C-alpha cells in the first residue's frame, strides 16, 4: 500500500540533544498526525495538525504542517531516555473521507545517556 | 479506563492453518480499524468499520483475509490458509466516531507463520 517517505529511518543521539524528523509526500494531505510507538505497544498520538502552516507544540515536542501540504516535521527538544521509540507520521488524503490515513515507515530513535 | 485490548498477544501457527485475531475496542467507540505492521514498516491499512455502515475492506491484501464486527463492538480478523508473508504485528484501533481524528491503538497481536 501507499506509504509516506519518512526520514531519517533511525537516529542515535545523546541525551539532551534536539531531534528533528520529517515526512514528505507527492500528494496533498488534509491532516497530519504524529505518533510514538513503544516496544510491544500500539502507537500513541502525540500531535495533530489540521491546516497548512500550523505549528503546534506539546511539551518538548513541536510539529508543523508544511505550507505545500505535502510535508510535516516533528522536533523534540532536550531529549531524554524515555523518548526512545518509533515515531510515525500519518497523513489524511483529501479524497479519503475523515477516516483513512497513510502512515510513514517510522523513525527509530535511540537516546544514549 | 479500559483501552483497546487485543488477543492473543502472540500467535505462532503453521503455514496453511487458519487464525483468528480478536479486538475489543474502547466502549462507546463506533469506529474500528485493523492495520498490519511488518518488520521495519509503517502501518498498512486493512479494514475500517463505522457504526452500521458497510465496512471499507479496500486494504485487505487477499481473499484469505476477512473481518467481522459483531454488535458494533468486538471485531475478529480471520486469516485463512496462512502464508509466511502474513507474519506481522496486527494492530487494532478504535475512535469515538467517524468524524473524530484520534485513533486509540491496542498493543497488537504478533503473528508468526512457520
mmCIF file of N, CA, C and O in Angstrom, chain B residues 32-112:
data_model
loop_
_atom_site.group_PDB
_atom_site.id
_atom_site.type_symbol
_atom_site.label_atom_id
_atom_site.label_comp_id
_atom_site.label_asym_id
_atom_site.label_seq_id
_atom_site.Cartn_x
_atom_site.Cartn_y
_atom_site.Cartn_z
ATOM 1 N N UNK B 32 -13.720 1.470 14.072
ATOM 2 C CA UNK B 32 -12.696 0.475 14.383
ATOM 3 C C UNK B 32 -11.876 0.170 13.144
ATOM 4 O O UNK B 32 -12.424 0.040 12.044
ATOM 5 N N UNK B 33 -10.558 0.101 13.327
ATOM 6 C CA UNK B 33 -9.620 -0.174 12.243
ATOM 7 C C UNK B 33 -8.814 -1.430 12.549
ATOM 8 O O UNK B 33 -8.524 -1.721 13.712
ATOM 9 N N UNK B 34 -8.400 -2.086 11.489
ATOM 10 C CA UNK B 34 -7.334 -3.087 11.562
ATOM 11 C C UNK B 34 -6.183 -2.621 10.666
ATOM 12 O O UNK B 34 -6.417 -2.167 9.531
ATOM 13 N N UNK B 35 -4.959 -2.736 11.194
ATOM 14 C CA UNK B 35 -3.751 -2.418 10.453
ATOM 15 C C UNK B 35 -2.788 -3.609 10.544
ATOM 16 O O UNK B 35 -2.837 -4.399 11.492
ATOM 17 N N UNK B 36 -1.888 -3.665 9.593
ATOM 18 C CA UNK B 36 -0.804 -4.646 9.643
ATOM 19 C C UNK B 36 0.515 -3.883 9.671
ATOM 20 O O UNK B 36 0.711 -2.940 8.888
ATOM 21 N N UNK B 37 1.401 -4.307 10.560
ATOM 22 C CA UNK B 37 2.718 -3.682 10.677
ATOM 23 C C UNK B 37 3.771 -4.760 10.489
ATOM 24 O O UNK B 37 3.994 -5.589 11.364
ATOM 25 N N UNK B 38 4.433 -4.727 9.333
ATOM 26 C CA UNK B 38 5.514 -5.657 9.073
ATOM 27 C C UNK B 38 6.802 -5.080 9.621
ATOM 28 O O UNK B 38 6.915 -3.879 9.852
ATOM 29 N N UNK B 39 7.801 -5.934 9.818
ATOM 30 C CA UNK B 39 9.058 -5.536 10.448
ATOM 31 C C UNK B 39 9.667 -4.357 9.705
ATOM 32 O O UNK B 39 9.891 -4.422 8.501
ATOM 33 N N UNK B 40 9.924 -3.280 10.451
ATOM 34 C CA UNK B 40 10.570 -2.126 9.860
ATOM 35 C C UNK B 40 9.695 -1.296 8.942
ATOM 36 O O UNK B 40 10.194 -0.394 8.269
ATOM 37 N N UNK B 41 8.404 -1.597 8.921
ATOM 38 C CA UNK B 41 7.489 -0.873 8.035
ATOM 39 C C UNK B 41 6.495 -0.051 8.841
ATOM 40 O O UNK B 41 6.356 -0.212 10.053
ATOM 41 N N UNK B 42 5.821 0.822 8.134
ATOM 42 C CA UNK B 42 4.741 1.580 8.755
ATOM 43 C C UNK B 42 3.490 0.736 8.868
ATOM 44 O O UNK B 42 3.512 -0.473 8.670
ATOM 45 N N UNK B 43 2.414 1.391 9.192
ATOM 46 C CA UNK B 43 1.149 0.695 9.360
ATOM 47 C C UNK B 43 0.400 0.640 8.033
ATOM 48 O O UNK B 43 0.177 1.656 7.386
ATOM 49 N N UNK B 44 -0.004 -0.563 7.677
ATOM 50 C CA UNK B 44 -0.740 -0.783 6.437
ATOM 51 C C UNK B 44 -2.219 -0.950 6.766
ATOM 52 O O UNK B 44 -2.598 -1.864 7.512
ATOM 53 N N UNK B 45 -3.057 -0.088 6.229
ATOM 54 C CA UNK B 45 -4.494 -0.133 6.474
ATOM 55 C C UNK B 45 -5.082 -1.424 5.900
ATOM 56 O O UNK B 45 -4.788 -1.799 4.757
ATOM 57 N N UNK B 46 -5.902 -2.094 6.675
ATOM 58 C CA UNK B 46 -6.563 -3.312 6.209
ATOM 59 C C UNK B 46 -8.064 -3.106 6.021
ATOM 60 O O UNK B 46 -8.592 -3.339 4.941
ATOM 61 N N UNK B 47 -8.753 -2.680 7.086
ATOM 62 C CA UNK B 47 -10.210 -2.586 7.036
ATOM 63 C C UNK B 47 -10.696 -1.577 8.067
ATOM 64 O O UNK B 47 -10.035 -1.353 9.076
ATOM 65 N N UNK B 48 -11.857 -0.965 7.772
ATOM 66 C CA UNK B 48 -12.429 0.057 8.639
ATOM 67 C C UNK B 48 -13.912 -0.209 8.818
ATOM 68 O O UNK B 48 -14.628 -0.440 7.843
ATOM 69 N N UNK B 49 -14.363 -0.181 10.077
ATOM 70 C CA UNK B 49 -15.781 -0.308 10.417
ATOM 71 C C UNK B 49 -16.256 0.995 11.046
ATOM 72 O O UNK B 49 -15.577 1.554 11.909
ATOM 73 N N UNK B 50 -17.431 1.464 10.636
ATOM 74 C CA UNK B 50 -18.017 2.642 11.255
ATOM 75 C C UNK B 50 -19.506 2.379 11.459
ATOM 76 O O UNK B 50 -20.275 2.326 10.492
ATOM 77 N N UNK B 51 -19.882 2.225 12.706
ATOM 78 C CA UNK B 51 -21.279 2.015 13.049
ATOM 79 C C UNK B 51 -21.883 0.871 12.253
ATOM 80 O O UNK B 51 -21.306 -0.221 12.161
ATOM 81 N N UNK B 52 -23.040 1.128 11.671
ATOM 82 C CA UNK B 52 -23.740 0.109 10.894
ATOM 83 C C UNK B 52 -23.456 0.211 9.396
ATOM 84 O O UNK B 52 -24.065 -0.522 8.603
ATOM 85 N N UNK B 53 -22.533 1.102 9.032
ATOM 86 C CA UNK B 53 -22.210 1.261 7.615
ATOM 87 C C UNK B 53 -21.423 0.068 7.099
ATOM 88 O O UNK B 53 -20.789 -0.650 7.870
ATOM 89 N N UNK B 54 -21.485 -0.118 5.797
ATOM 90 C CA UNK B 54 -20.696 -1.181 5.184
ATOM 91 C C UNK B 54 -19.218 -0.902 5.419
ATOM 92 O O UNK B 54 -18.752 0.222 5.263
ATOM 93 N N UNK B 55 -18.440 -1.898 5.831
ATOM 94 C CA UNK B 55 -17.024 -1.668 6.101
ATOM 95 C C UNK B 55 -16.233 -1.351 4.839
ATOM 96 O O UNK B 55 -16.599 -1.775 3.740
ATOM 97 N N UNK B 56 -15.167 -0.597 5.003
ATOM 98 C CA UNK B 56 -14.220 -0.342 3.918
ATOM 99 C C UNK B 56 -13.177 -1.440 3.958
ATOM 100 O O UNK B 56 -12.308 -1.445 4.833
ATOM 101 N N UNK B 57 -13.242 -2.378 3.024
ATOM 102 C CA UNK B 57 -12.348 -3.536 3.005
ATOM 103 C C UNK B 57 -11.216 -3.362 2.002
ATOM 104 O O UNK B 57 -10.530 -4.323 1.662
ATOM 105 N N UNK B 58 -11.026 -2.123 1.540
ATOM 106 C CA UNK B 58 -10.124 -1.910 0.414
ATOM 107 C C UNK B 58 -8.673 -2.264 0.705
ATOM 108 O O UNK B 58 -7.890 -2.454 -0.214
ATOM 109 N N UNK B 59 -8.290 -2.362 1.973
ATOM 110 C CA UNK B 59 -6.907 -2.658 2.321
ATOM 111 C C UNK B 59 -6.596 -4.136 2.520
ATOM 112 O O UNK B 59 -5.433 -4.507 2.687
ATOM 113 N N UNK B 60 -7.607 -4.979 2.500
ATOM 114 C CA UNK B 60 -7.352 -6.409 2.697
ATOM 115 C C UNK B 60 -6.508 -6.935 1.536
ATOM 116 O O UNK B 60 -6.882 -6.769 0.371
ATOM 117 N N UNK B 61 -5.369 -7.574 1.834
ATOM 118 C CA UNK B 61 -4.423 -7.936 0.766
ATOM 119 C C UNK B 61 -4.865 -9.089 -0.121
ATOM 120 O O UNK B 61 -4.377 -9.209 -1.243
ATOM 121 N N UNK B 62 -5.734 -9.938 0.355
ATOM 122 C CA UNK B 62 -6.213 -11.049 -0.463
ATOM 123 C C UNK B 62 -7.522 -11.563 0.105
ATOM 124 O O UNK B 62 -7.937 -11.150 1.199
ATOM 125 N N UNK B 63 -8.151 -12.476 -0.627
ATOM 126 C CA UNK B 63 -9.433 -13.008 -0.155
ATOM 127 C C UNK B 63 -9.252 -14.008 0.985
ATOM 128 O O UNK B 63 -10.233 -14.545 1.510
ATOM 129 N N UNK B 64 -8.010 -14.245 1.395
ATOM 130 C CA UNK B 64 -7.796 -15.082 2.581
ATOM 131 C C UNK B 64 -8.061 -14.302 3.868
ATOM 132 O O UNK B 64 -8.180 -14.885 4.934
ATOM 133 N N UNK B 65 -8.121 -12.989 3.732
ATOM 134 C CA UNK B 65 -8.327 -12.105 4.879
ATOM 135 C C UNK B 65 -9.790 -11.678 4.939
ATOM 136 O O UNK B 65 -10.374 -11.285 3.917
ATOM 137 N N UNK B 66 -10.364 -11.740 6.125
ATOM 138 C CA UNK B 66 -11.723 -11.239 6.321
ATOM 139 C C UNK B 66 -11.851 -10.721 7.741
ATOM 140 O O UNK B 66 -11.038 -11.070 8.620
ATOM 141 N N UNK B 67 -12.828 -9.881 7.977
ATOM 142 C CA UNK B 67 -13.035 -9.346 9.318
ATOM 143 C C UNK B 67 -14.512 -9.134 9.552
ATOM 144 O O UNK B 67 -15.272 -8.848 8.623
ATOM 145 N N UNK B 68 -14.896 -9.282 10.798
ATOM 146 C CA UNK B 68 -16.273 -9.037 11.217
ATOM 147 C C UNK B 68 -16.264 -8.133 12.439
ATOM 148 O O UNK B 68 -15.307 -8.124 13.202
ATOM 149 N N UNK B 69 -17.364 -7.430 12.597
ATOM 150 C CA UNK B 69 -17.559 -6.666 13.822
ATOM 151 C C UNK B 69 -18.986 -6.925 14.289
ATOM 152 O O UNK B 69 -19.937 -6.492 13.655
ATOM 153 N N UNK B 70 -19.104 -7.664 15.356
ATOM 154 C CA UNK B 70 -20.420 -8.087 15.823
ATOM 155 C C UNK B 70 -20.969 -7.102 16.846
ATOM 156 O O UNK B 70 -20.261 -6.693 17.772
ATOM 157 N N UNK B 71 -22.224 -6.726 16.644
ATOM 158 C CA UNK B 71 -22.903 -5.854 17.604
ATOM 159 C C UNK B 71 -22.247 -4.499 17.752
ATOM 160 O O UNK B 71 -22.439 -3.826 18.767
ATOM 161 N N UNK B 72 -21.478 -4.092 16.770
ATOM 162 C CA UNK B 72 -20.835 -2.784 16.834
ATOM 163 C C UNK B 72 -19.740 -2.680 17.871
ATOM 164 O O UNK B 72 -19.310 -1.589 18.228
ATOM 165 N N UNK B 73 -19.259 -3.846 18.348
ATOM 166 C CA UNK B 73 -18.224 -3.797 19.391
ATOM 167 C C UNK B 73 -17.024 -4.647 18.988
ATOM 168 O O UNK B 73 -16.213 -4.211 18.171
ATOM 169 N N UNK B 74 -16.968 -5.866 19.477
ATOM 170 C CA UNK B 74 -15.818 -6.741 19.250
ATOM 171 C C UNK B 74 -15.644 -7.027 17.761
ATOM 172 O O UNK B 74 -16.618 -7.197 17.019
ATOM 173 N N UNK B 75 -14.375 -7.079 17.342
ATOM 174 C CA UNK B 75 -14.067 -7.408 15.955
ATOM 175 C C UNK B 75 -13.106 -8.588 15.908
ATOM 176 O O UNK B 75 -12.257 -8.746 16.791
ATOM 177 N N UNK B 76 -13.256 -9.394 14.873
ATOM 178 C CA UNK B 76 -12.376 -10.532 14.647
ATOM 179 C C UNK B 76 -11.798 -10.442 13.248
ATOM 180 O O UNK B 76 -12.543 -10.267 12.276
ATOM 181 N N UNK B 77 -10.490 -10.543 13.153
ATOM 182 C CA UNK B 77 -9.796 -10.615 11.867
ATOM 183 C C UNK B 77 -9.395 -12.061 11.652
ATOM 184 O O UNK B 77 -8.739 -12.663 12.510
ATOM 185 N N UNK B 78 -9.821 -12.626 10.542
ATOM 186 C CA UNK B 78 -9.533 -14.027 10.231
ATOM 187 C C UNK B 78 -8.623 -14.099 9.023
ATOM 188 O O UNK B 78 -8.855 -13.418 8.013
ATOM 189 N N UNK B 79 -7.586 -14.894 9.148
ATOM 190 C CA UNK B 79 -6.687 -15.156 8.027
ATOM 191 C C UNK B 79 -6.751 -16.652 7.754
ATOM 192 O O UNK B 79 -6.436 -17.475 8.623
ATOM 193 N N UNK B 80 -7.189 -17.002 6.559
ATOM 194 C CA UNK B 80 -7.288 -18.412 6.176
ATOM 195 C C UNK B 80 -6.030 -18.848 5.435
ATOM 196 O O UNK B 80 -5.384 -18.039 4.747
ATOM 197 N N UNK B 81 -5.709 -20.107 5.584
ATOM 198 C CA UNK B 81 -4.577 -20.709 4.857
ATOM 199 C C UNK B 81 -3.350 -19.793 4.950
ATOM 200 O O UNK B 81 -2.801 -19.333 3.947
ATOM 201 N N UNK B 82 -2.914 -19.553 6.168
ATOM 202 C CA UNK B 82 -1.844 -18.582 6.397
ATOM 203 C C UNK B 82 -0.591 -18.907 5.603
ATOM 204 O O UNK B 82 -0.247 -20.075 5.367
ATOM 205 N N UNK B 83 0.091 -17.837 5.198
ATOM 206 C CA UNK B 83 1.358 -17.923 4.473
ATOM 207 C C UNK B 83 2.433 -17.221 5.298
ATOM 208 O O UNK B 83 2.120 -16.397 6.168
ATOM 209 N N UNK B 84 3.695 -17.519 5.011
ATOM 210 C CA UNK B 84 4.777 -16.920 5.775
ATOM 211 C C UNK B 84 4.784 -15.400 5.654
ATOM 212 O O UNK B 84 5.137 -14.710 6.622
ATOM 213 N N UNK B 85 4.367 -14.890 4.512
ATOM 214 C CA UNK B 85 4.358 -13.430 4.351
ATOM 215 C C UNK B 85 3.269 -12.751 5.167
ATOM 216 O O UNK B 85 3.232 -11.511 5.235
ATOM 217 N N UNK B 86 2.396 -13.551 5.806
ATOM 218 C CA UNK B 86 1.391 -12.976 6.694
ATOM 219 C C UNK B 86 1.982 -12.637 8.061
ATOM 220 O O UNK B 86 1.326 -11.974 8.879
ATOM 221 N N UNK B 87 3.186 -13.095 8.325
ATOM 222 C CA UNK B 87 3.823 -12.812 9.617
ATOM 223 C C UNK B 87 3.995 -11.306 9.786
ATOM 224 O O UNK B 87 4.595 -10.635 8.940
ATOM 225 N N UNK B 88 3.464 -10.783 10.871
ATOM 226 C CA UNK B 88 3.484 -9.342 11.126
ATOM 227 C C UNK B 88 2.819 -9.087 12.473
ATOM 228 O O UNK B 88 2.304 -10.019 13.111
ATOM 229 N N UNK B 89 2.813 -7.828 12.877
ATOM 230 C CA UNK B 89 2.006 -7.412 14.024
ATOM 231 C C UNK B 89 0.701 -6.830 13.485
ATOM 232 O O UNK B 89 0.717 -5.971 12.602
ATOM 233 N N UNK B 90 -0.407 -7.333 13.998
ATOM 234 C CA UNK B 90 -1.719 -6.848 13.573
ATOM 235 C C UNK B 90 -2.272 -5.947 14.675
ATOM 236 O O UNK B 90 -2.478 -6.368 15.808
ATOM 237 N N UNK B 91 -2.491 -4.701 14.307
ATOM 238 C CA UNK B 91 -2.931 -3.688 15.261
ATOM 239 C C UNK B 91 -4.387 -3.331 15.020
ATOM 240 O O UNK B 91 -4.833 -3.199 13.883
ATOM 241 N N UNK B 92 -5.104 -3.168 16.102
ATOM 242 C CA UNK B 92 -6.478 -2.710 16.060
ATOM 243 C C UNK B 92 -6.518 -1.319 16.692
ATOM 244 O O UNK B 92 -5.769 -1.026 17.626
ATOM 245 N N UNK B 93 -7.371 -0.466 16.173
ATOM 246 C CA UNK B 93 -7.552 0.871 16.742
ATOM 247 C C UNK B 93 -9.030 1.211 16.720
ATOM 248 O O UNK B 93 -9.764 0.781 15.834
ATOM 249 N N UNK B 94 -9.444 2.004 17.695
ATOM 250 C CA UNK B 94 -10.821 2.487 17.673
ATOM 251 C C UNK B 94 -10.820 3.996 17.885
ATOM 252 O O UNK B 94 -9.848 4.559 18.404
ATOM 253 N N UNK B 95 -11.887 4.630 17.453
ATOM 254 C CA UNK B 95 -12.064 6.042 17.741
ATOM 255 C C UNK B 95 -13.534 6.330 17.989
ATOM 256 O O UNK B 95 -14.400 5.544 17.615
ATOM 257 N N UNK B 96 -13.754 7.490 18.585
ATOM 258 C CA UNK B 96 -15.074 7.786 19.121
ATOM 259 C C UNK B 96 -16.151 7.780 18.037
ATOM 260 O O UNK B 96 -17.231 7.245 18.225
ATOM 261 N N UNK B 97 -15.838 8.373 16.895
ATOM 262 C CA UNK B 97 -16.833 8.453 15.830
ATOM 263 C C UNK B 97 -16.126 8.556 14.496
ATOM 264 O O UNK B 97 -14.904 8.649 14.441
ATOM 265 N N UNK B 98 -16.924 8.570 13.430
ATOM 266 C CA UNK B 98 -16.340 8.694 12.108
ATOM 267 C C UNK B 98 -15.720 10.060 11.863
ATOM 268 O O UNK B 98 -14.880 10.210 10.995
ATOM 269 N N UNK B 99 -16.113 11.050 12.652
ATOM 270 C CA UNK B 99 -15.625 12.400 12.408
ATOM 271 C C UNK B 99 -14.452 12.788 13.305
ATOM 272 O O UNK B 99 -13.823 13.806 13.109
ATOM 273 N N UNK B 100 -14.168 11.989 14.311
ATOM 274 C CA UNK B 100 -13.036 12.321 15.187
ATOM 275 C C UNK B 100 -11.741 11.838 14.546
ATOM 276 O O UNK B 100 -11.748 10.994 13.658
ATOM 277 N N UNK B 101 -10.620 12.402 14.991
ATOM 278 C CA UNK B 101 -9.336 12.101 14.366
ATOM 279 C C UNK B 101 -8.487 11.127 15.167
ATOM 280 O O UNK B 101 -7.721 10.361 14.614
ATOM 281 N N UNK B 102 -8.611 11.163 16.509
ATOM 282 C CA UNK B 102 -7.669 10.396 17.314
ATOM 283 C C UNK B 102 -8.048 8.928 17.384
ATOM 284 O O UNK B 102 -9.118 8.575 17.893
ATOM 285 N N UNK B 103 -7.140 8.111 16.895
ATOM 286 C CA UNK B 103 -7.300 6.668 16.985
ATOM 287 C C UNK B 103 -6.556 6.164 18.221
ATOM 288 O O UNK B 103 -5.433 6.580 18.472
ATOM 289 N N UNK B 104 -7.188 5.271 18.957
ATOM 290 C CA UNK B 104 -6.569 4.654 20.125
ATOM 291 C C UNK B 104 -6.215 3.219 19.741
ATOM 292 O O UNK B 104 -7.092 2.437 19.378
ATOM 293 N N UNK B 105 -4.927 2.922 19.828
ATOM 294 C CA UNK B 105 -4.447 1.626 19.370
ATOM 295 C C UNK B 105 -4.369 0.614 20.507
ATOM 296 O O UNK B 105 -4.069 0.953 21.653
ATOM 297 N N UNK B 106 -4.598 -0.639 20.158
ATOM 298 C CA UNK B 106 -4.317 -1.741 21.059
ATOM 299 C C UNK B 106 -2.847 -2.115 20.964
ATOM 300 O O UNK B 106 -2.111 -1.578 20.139
ATOM 301 N N UNK B 107 -2.408 -3.065 21.794
ATOM 302 C CA UNK B 107 -0.991 -3.449 21.815
ATOM 303 C C UNK B 107 -0.575 -4.336 20.652
ATOM 304 O O UNK B 107 0.609 -4.546 20.426
ATOM 305 N N UNK B 108 -1.561 -4.848 19.925
ATOM 306 C CA UNK B 108 -1.238 -5.660 18.759
ATOM 307 C C UNK B 108 -1.165 -7.149 19.046
ATOM 308 O O UNK B 108 -1.005 -7.588 20.194
ATOM 309 N N UNK B 109 -1.298 -7.925 17.988
ATOM 310 C CA UNK B 109 -1.056 -9.369 18.019
ATOM 311 C C UNK B 109 0.096 -9.658 17.081
ATOM 312 O O UNK B 109 0.032 -9.314 15.896
ATOM 313 N N UNK B 110 1.142 -10.276 17.638
ATOM 314 C CA UNK B 110 2.281 -10.647 16.797
ATOM 315 C C UNK B 110 2.025 -12.034 16.231
ATOM 316 O O UNK B 110 1.956 -13.013 16.982
ATOM 317 N N UNK B 111 1.871 -12.117 14.925
ATOM 318 C CA UNK B 111 1.610 -13.388 14.246
ATOM 319 C C UNK B 111 2.874 -13.879 13.559
ATOM 320 O O UNK B 111 3.493 -13.142 12.792
ATOM 321 N N UNK B 112 3.228 -15.111 13.861
ATOM 322 C CA UNK B 112 4.373 -15.744 13.207
ATOM 323 C C UNK B 112 3.883 -17.006 12.513
ATOM 324 O O UNK B 112 3.301 -17.892 13.167
#
